Short mmCIF file of N, CA, C and O in Angstrom, two decimals:
data_model
loop_
_atom_site.label_atom_id
_atom_site.label_comp_id
_atom_site.label_asym_id
_atom_site.label_seq_id
_atom_site.Cartn_x
_atom_site.Cartn_y
_atom_site.Cartn_z
N MET A 1 48.18 142.47 32.43
CA MET A 1 49.53 142.33 31.94
C MET A 1 49.78 140.87 31.59
O MET A 1 49.35 139.96 32.29
N LYS A 2 50.47 140.63 30.52
CA LYS A 2 50.75 139.27 30.05
C LYS A 2 52.03 138.73 30.67
O LYS A 2 52.97 139.48 30.91
N THR A 3 52.05 137.42 30.87
CA THR A 3 53.25 136.77 31.38
C THR A 3 54.32 136.71 30.28
O THR A 3 54.01 136.90 29.09
N LEU A 4 55.55 136.43 30.67
CA LEU A 4 56.61 136.28 29.69
C LEU A 4 56.29 135.14 28.71
O LEU A 4 56.53 135.25 27.51
N SER A 5 55.72 134.06 29.24
CA SER A 5 55.36 132.93 28.38
C SER A 5 54.32 133.34 27.34
O SER A 5 54.43 132.98 26.16
N GLU A 6 53.32 134.08 27.77
CA GLU A 6 52.30 134.54 26.83
C GLU A 6 52.89 135.46 25.77
O GLU A 6 52.56 135.36 24.58
N GLN A 7 53.79 136.33 26.18
CA GLN A 7 54.43 137.24 25.24
C GLN A 7 55.32 136.49 24.25
O GLN A 7 55.34 136.81 23.05
N LEU A 8 56.03 135.48 24.74
CA LEU A 8 56.88 134.69 23.86
C LEU A 8 56.02 133.91 22.86
O LEU A 8 56.34 133.86 21.67
N ARG A 9 54.95 133.33 23.35
CA ARG A 9 54.02 132.59 22.48
C ARG A 9 53.53 133.50 21.35
O ARG A 9 53.55 133.13 20.17
N GLU A 10 53.11 134.70 21.70
CA GLU A 10 52.64 135.66 20.69
C GLU A 10 53.74 136.04 19.71
O GLU A 10 53.50 136.14 18.51
N ALA A 11 54.94 136.24 20.22
CA ALA A 11 56.06 136.63 19.36
C ALA A 11 56.38 135.52 18.35
O ALA A 11 56.68 135.80 17.19
N ILE A 12 56.32 134.27 18.80
CA ILE A 12 56.57 133.15 17.89
C ILE A 12 55.52 133.13 16.79
O ILE A 12 55.85 133.03 15.60
N ILE A 13 54.27 133.26 17.17
CA ILE A 13 53.18 133.22 16.20
C ILE A 13 53.28 134.39 15.22
O ILE A 13 53.18 134.21 14.00
N LYS A 14 53.52 135.59 15.74
CA LYS A 14 53.58 136.79 14.90
C LYS A 14 54.83 136.83 14.01
O LYS A 14 54.85 137.55 13.01
N SER A 15 55.86 136.08 14.38
CA SER A 15 57.11 136.11 13.61
C SER A 15 56.93 135.58 12.19
O SER A 15 57.68 135.96 11.29
N GLY A 16 55.98 134.68 12.02
CA GLY A 16 55.78 134.08 10.70
C GLY A 16 56.82 133.02 10.36
O GLY A 16 56.81 132.46 9.28
N VAL A 17 57.72 132.75 11.31
CA VAL A 17 58.75 131.73 11.10
C VAL A 17 58.16 130.38 11.50
O VAL A 17 57.49 130.27 12.52
N SER A 18 58.40 129.37 10.69
CA SER A 18 57.83 128.05 10.97
C SER A 18 58.45 127.43 12.22
O SER A 18 59.60 127.74 12.58
N ARG A 19 57.71 126.55 12.84
CA ARG A 19 58.24 125.83 14.00
C ARG A 19 59.45 125.01 13.59
O ARG A 19 60.40 124.87 14.35
N TYR A 20 59.42 124.48 12.38
CA TYR A 20 60.56 123.71 11.87
C TYR A 20 61.82 124.57 11.85
O TYR A 20 62.87 124.16 12.32
N GLU A 21 61.70 125.77 11.29
CA GLU A 21 62.86 126.67 11.20
C GLU A 21 63.35 127.09 12.58
O GLU A 21 64.55 127.11 12.85
N ILE A 22 62.43 127.44 13.47
CA ILE A 22 62.82 127.82 14.83
C ILE A 22 63.52 126.64 15.50
O ILE A 22 64.57 126.82 16.13
N SER A 23 62.98 125.45 15.34
CA SER A 23 63.59 124.26 15.93
C SER A 23 64.99 124.03 15.38
O SER A 23 65.93 123.77 16.14
N LYS A 24 65.11 124.11 14.08
CA LYS A 24 66.40 123.87 13.41
C LYS A 24 67.45 124.87 13.88
O LYS A 24 68.60 124.51 14.12
N ARG A 25 67.06 126.13 14.04
CA ARG A 25 68.01 127.18 14.37
C ARG A 25 68.31 127.30 15.87
O ARG A 25 69.32 127.88 16.25
N THR A 26 67.41 126.77 16.73
CA THR A 26 67.58 126.94 18.17
C THR A 26 67.91 125.65 18.91
O THR A 26 68.36 125.69 20.05
N GLY A 27 67.60 124.50 18.29
CA GLY A 27 67.80 123.23 18.98
C GLY A 27 66.63 122.83 19.87
O GLY A 27 66.67 121.79 20.53
N VAL A 28 65.58 123.64 19.90
CA VAL A 28 64.37 123.32 20.66
C VAL A 28 63.50 122.45 19.76
O VAL A 28 63.23 122.83 18.61
N SER A 29 63.07 121.31 20.24
CA SER A 29 62.32 120.38 19.38
C SER A 29 61.00 120.98 18.91
O SER A 29 60.39 121.80 19.59
N GLN A 30 60.58 120.54 17.72
CA GLN A 30 59.29 120.99 17.18
C GLN A 30 58.15 120.58 18.11
O GLN A 30 57.20 121.34 18.28
N ALA A 31 58.26 119.40 18.70
CA ALA A 31 57.21 118.93 19.62
C ALA A 31 57.10 119.86 20.82
O ALA A 31 55.99 120.24 21.22
N ALA A 32 58.24 120.25 21.40
CA ALA A 32 58.23 121.15 22.56
C ALA A 32 57.64 122.50 22.17
O ALA A 32 56.85 123.08 22.91
N LEU A 33 58.02 123.01 20.99
CA LEU A 33 57.48 124.29 20.53
C LEU A 33 55.98 124.21 20.32
O LEU A 33 55.24 125.10 20.73
N SER A 34 55.52 123.13 19.71
CA SER A 34 54.09 122.96 19.46
C SER A 34 53.30 122.92 20.76
O SER A 34 52.27 123.59 20.90
N LYS A 35 53.78 122.13 21.71
CA LYS A 35 53.09 122.02 23.00
C LYS A 35 53.09 123.36 23.72
O LYS A 35 52.10 123.73 24.36
N PHE A 36 54.19 124.10 23.62
CA PHE A 36 54.26 125.41 24.26
C PHE A 36 53.29 126.38 23.59
O PHE A 36 52.52 127.07 24.27
N ILE A 37 53.30 126.45 22.27
CA ILE A 37 52.44 127.37 21.55
C ILE A 37 50.96 127.08 21.81
O ILE A 37 50.15 127.99 21.94
N LEU A 38 50.62 125.80 21.91
CA LEU A 38 49.24 125.42 22.18
C LEU A 38 48.85 125.58 23.65
O LEU A 38 47.69 125.41 24.01
N GLY A 39 49.83 125.90 24.49
CA GLY A 39 49.55 126.11 25.91
C GLY A 39 49.45 124.84 26.72
O GLY A 39 48.98 124.86 27.85
N HIS A 40 49.92 123.72 26.16
CA HIS A 40 49.85 122.44 26.86
C HIS A 40 50.99 122.24 27.86
O HIS A 40 50.90 121.40 28.74
N ARG A 41 52.08 123.01 27.69
CA ARG A 41 53.20 122.92 28.62
C ARG A 41 54.09 124.15 28.48
O ARG A 41 54.00 124.88 27.51
N GLY A 42 54.93 124.33 29.46
CA GLY A 42 55.89 125.42 29.40
C GLY A 42 57.15 124.96 28.69
O GLY A 42 57.23 123.84 28.22
N ILE A 43 58.12 125.86 28.60
CA ILE A 43 59.42 125.48 28.07
C ILE A 43 60.48 125.90 29.07
O ILE A 43 60.24 126.76 29.93
N SER A 44 61.62 125.30 28.96
CA SER A 44 62.71 125.60 29.89
C SER A 44 63.25 127.00 29.67
O SER A 44 63.04 127.60 28.60
N VAL A 45 63.93 127.50 30.65
CA VAL A 45 64.57 128.82 30.52
C VAL A 45 65.59 128.78 29.39
O VAL A 45 65.70 129.73 28.60
N LYS A 46 66.31 127.68 29.26
CA LYS A 46 67.29 127.52 28.19
C LYS A 46 66.61 127.63 26.83
O LYS A 46 67.10 128.32 25.93
N ALA A 47 65.46 126.98 26.67
CA ALA A 47 64.71 127.03 25.41
C ALA A 47 64.17 128.44 25.18
O ALA A 47 64.20 128.96 24.06
N MET A 48 63.67 129.07 26.25
CA MET A 48 63.14 130.42 26.14
C MET A 48 64.25 131.37 25.69
O MET A 48 64.03 132.22 24.82
N ASP A 49 65.43 131.21 26.26
CA ASP A 49 66.58 132.05 25.86
C ASP A 49 66.92 131.84 24.39
O ASP A 49 67.13 132.80 23.65
N ALA A 50 66.96 130.59 23.95
CA ALA A 50 67.33 130.28 22.57
C ALA A 50 66.33 130.87 21.58
O ALA A 50 66.71 131.50 20.59
N VAL A 51 65.05 130.70 21.86
CA VAL A 51 64.01 131.24 20.97
C VAL A 51 64.03 132.77 21.01
O VAL A 51 63.93 133.42 19.97
N GLY A 52 64.17 133.33 22.20
CA GLY A 52 64.22 134.79 22.33
C GLY A 52 65.39 135.40 21.57
O GLY A 52 65.23 136.41 20.88
N LEU A 53 66.55 134.77 21.65
CA LEU A 53 67.71 135.26 20.90
C LEU A 53 67.49 135.13 19.41
O LEU A 53 67.80 136.05 18.63
N PHE A 54 66.95 134.00 18.98
CA PHE A 54 66.68 133.79 17.56
C PHE A 54 65.71 134.84 17.02
O PHE A 54 65.90 135.38 15.93
N LEU A 55 64.67 135.15 17.77
CA LEU A 55 63.67 136.14 17.34
C LEU A 55 64.09 137.58 17.65
O LEU A 55 63.36 138.51 17.37
N GLU A 56 65.27 137.74 18.26
CA GLU A 56 65.82 139.05 18.63
C GLU A 56 64.88 139.81 19.55
O GLU A 56 64.60 141.00 19.37
N LEU A 57 64.39 139.12 20.57
CA LEU A 57 63.49 139.73 21.55
C LEU A 57 64.29 140.32 22.70
O LEU A 57 65.40 139.90 22.97
N SER A 58 63.69 141.29 23.36
CA SER A 58 64.31 141.86 24.56
C SER A 58 63.21 142.15 25.57
O SER A 58 62.03 142.26 25.22
N ILE A 59 63.60 142.26 26.80
CA ILE A 59 62.67 142.57 27.88
C ILE A 59 62.83 144.04 28.24
O ILE A 59 63.95 144.54 28.36
N THR A 60 61.71 144.70 28.39
CA THR A 60 61.74 146.09 28.84
C THR A 60 60.91 146.17 30.13
O THR A 60 60.02 145.36 30.36
N THR A 61 61.25 147.14 30.94
CA THR A 61 60.50 147.32 32.19
C THR A 61 59.73 148.63 32.12
O THR A 61 60.09 149.56 31.39
N ARG A 62 58.66 148.65 32.90
CA ARG A 62 57.84 149.86 33.00
C ARG A 62 57.81 150.27 34.46
O ARG A 62 57.85 149.43 35.34
N LYS A 63 57.71 151.55 34.67
CA LYS A 63 57.58 152.03 36.04
C LYS A 63 56.20 151.67 36.57
O LYS A 63 55.21 151.75 35.84
N LYS A 64 56.17 151.27 37.83
CA LYS A 64 54.88 151.00 38.45
C LYS A 64 54.18 152.32 38.72
O LYS A 64 54.81 153.32 39.03
N ARG A 65 52.88 152.28 38.65
CA ARG A 65 52.10 153.51 38.89
C ARG A 65 51.90 153.74 40.34
O ARG A 65 51.85 152.99 41.18
#
């Protein structure tokens, strides 16, 4: 199972939206996004919320087996 960070990283990449555009629309710096996408650092919950809202992401749960 992937972590939320891994899922967000994938969603950003698959979105096809440039880091510049995401930064401009969310207020999260391009540098922070780049470091996050490359796996060099995490991002704050506030930044995760902003990017998630911009990309219209949601969290779903699954029943444990």
